[in-house]
GROMACS .gro file of C-alpha atoms in nm:
model
   63
    1MET     CA    1   2.970  10.632   3.236
    2THR     CA    2   3.190  10.799   2.951
    3GLU     CA    3   3.196  11.164   2.751
    4LYS     CA    4   3.078  11.067   2.453
    5ALA     CA    5   2.781  10.887   2.620
    6ARG     CA    6   2.720  11.199   2.838
    7ASN     CA    7   2.711  11.427   2.564
    8ASP     CA    8   2.454  11.144   2.347
    9MET     CA    9   2.268  11.153   2.596
   10ARG     CA   10   2.229  11.586   2.604
   11SER     CA   11   2.185  11.586   2.215
   12ALA     CA   12   1.894  11.308   2.275
   13PHE     CA   13   1.777  11.562   2.553
   14GLU     CA   14   1.805  11.896   2.347
   15PHE     CA   15   1.661  11.745   2.009
   16LEU     CA   16   1.306  11.610   2.238
   17GLY     CA   17   1.301  11.919   2.399
   18ASP     CA   18   1.220  12.080   2.035
   19VAL     CA   19   1.059  11.838   1.923
   20LYS     CA   20   0.789  11.876   2.238
   21PHE     CA   21   0.857  12.233   2.171
   22TYR     CA   22   0.699  12.206   1.747
   23LEU     CA   23   0.487  11.910   1.843
   24ASP     CA   24   0.350  12.185   2.120
   25GLU     CA   25   0.318  12.444   1.823
   26ALA     CA   26   0.131  12.289   1.589
   27GLU     CA   27  -0.123  12.105   1.813
   28LYS     CA   28  -0.278  12.485   1.867
   29HIS     CA   29  -0.288  12.476   1.480
   30GLU     CA   30  -0.406  12.086   1.506
   31ASP     CA   31  -0.740  12.161   1.299
   32SER     CA   32  -0.610  12.251   1.064
   33GLU     CA   33  -0.448  12.114   0.741
   34MET     CA   34  -0.108  12.319   0.770
   35GLY     CA   35  -0.109  12.171   1.203
   36LYS     CA   36  -0.106  11.818   1.065
   37MET     CA   37   0.078  11.882   0.854
   38GLN     CA   38   0.287  11.994   0.993
   39ILE     CA   39   0.254  11.704   1.286
   40ARG     CA   40   0.279  11.477   1.048
   41CYS     CA   41   0.659  11.588   0.946
   42ILE     CA   42   0.756  11.645   1.331
   43LEU     CA   43   0.667  11.247   1.358
   44THR     CA   44   0.870  11.145   1.028
   45GLU     CA   45   1.193  11.307   1.184
   46VAL     CA   46   1.151  11.188   1.502
   47LYS     CA   47   1.090  10.842   1.415
   48LYS     CA   48   1.402  10.904   1.164
   49LEU     CA   49   1.546  10.956   1.480
   50MET     CA   50   1.493  10.654   1.677
   51ASP     CA   51   1.539  10.367   1.399
   52LYS     CA   52   1.834  10.593   1.365
   53THR     CA   53   1.946  10.544   1.670
   54PHE     CA   54   1.878  10.209   1.767
   55ASP     CA   55   2.039  10.075   1.456
   56MET     CA   56   2.356  10.248   1.603
   57ALA     CA   57   2.290  10.121   1.935
   58LYS     CA   58   2.270   9.767   1.746
   59HIS     CA   59   2.599   9.824   1.545
   60GLU     CA   60   2.741   9.905   1.893
   61LYS     CA   61   2.597   9.700   2.129
   62GLY     CA   62   2.730   9.441   1.844
   63ASP     CA   63   2.397   9.220   1.712
   0.00000   0.00000   0.00000
């Protein structure tokens, strides 16, 4: 595994840890509009990052 791959993997795990933290916090208030909005925002950002990651992987692979 290259150094870049290790760094990318480390960054991904750190990001997932942050996502889990913010989702856990938002779930404490999931019955309120604020909590629902936080969850929607987090999931939107996660989806954007996943789309970007898949696009980058696809580009690197040459598809």
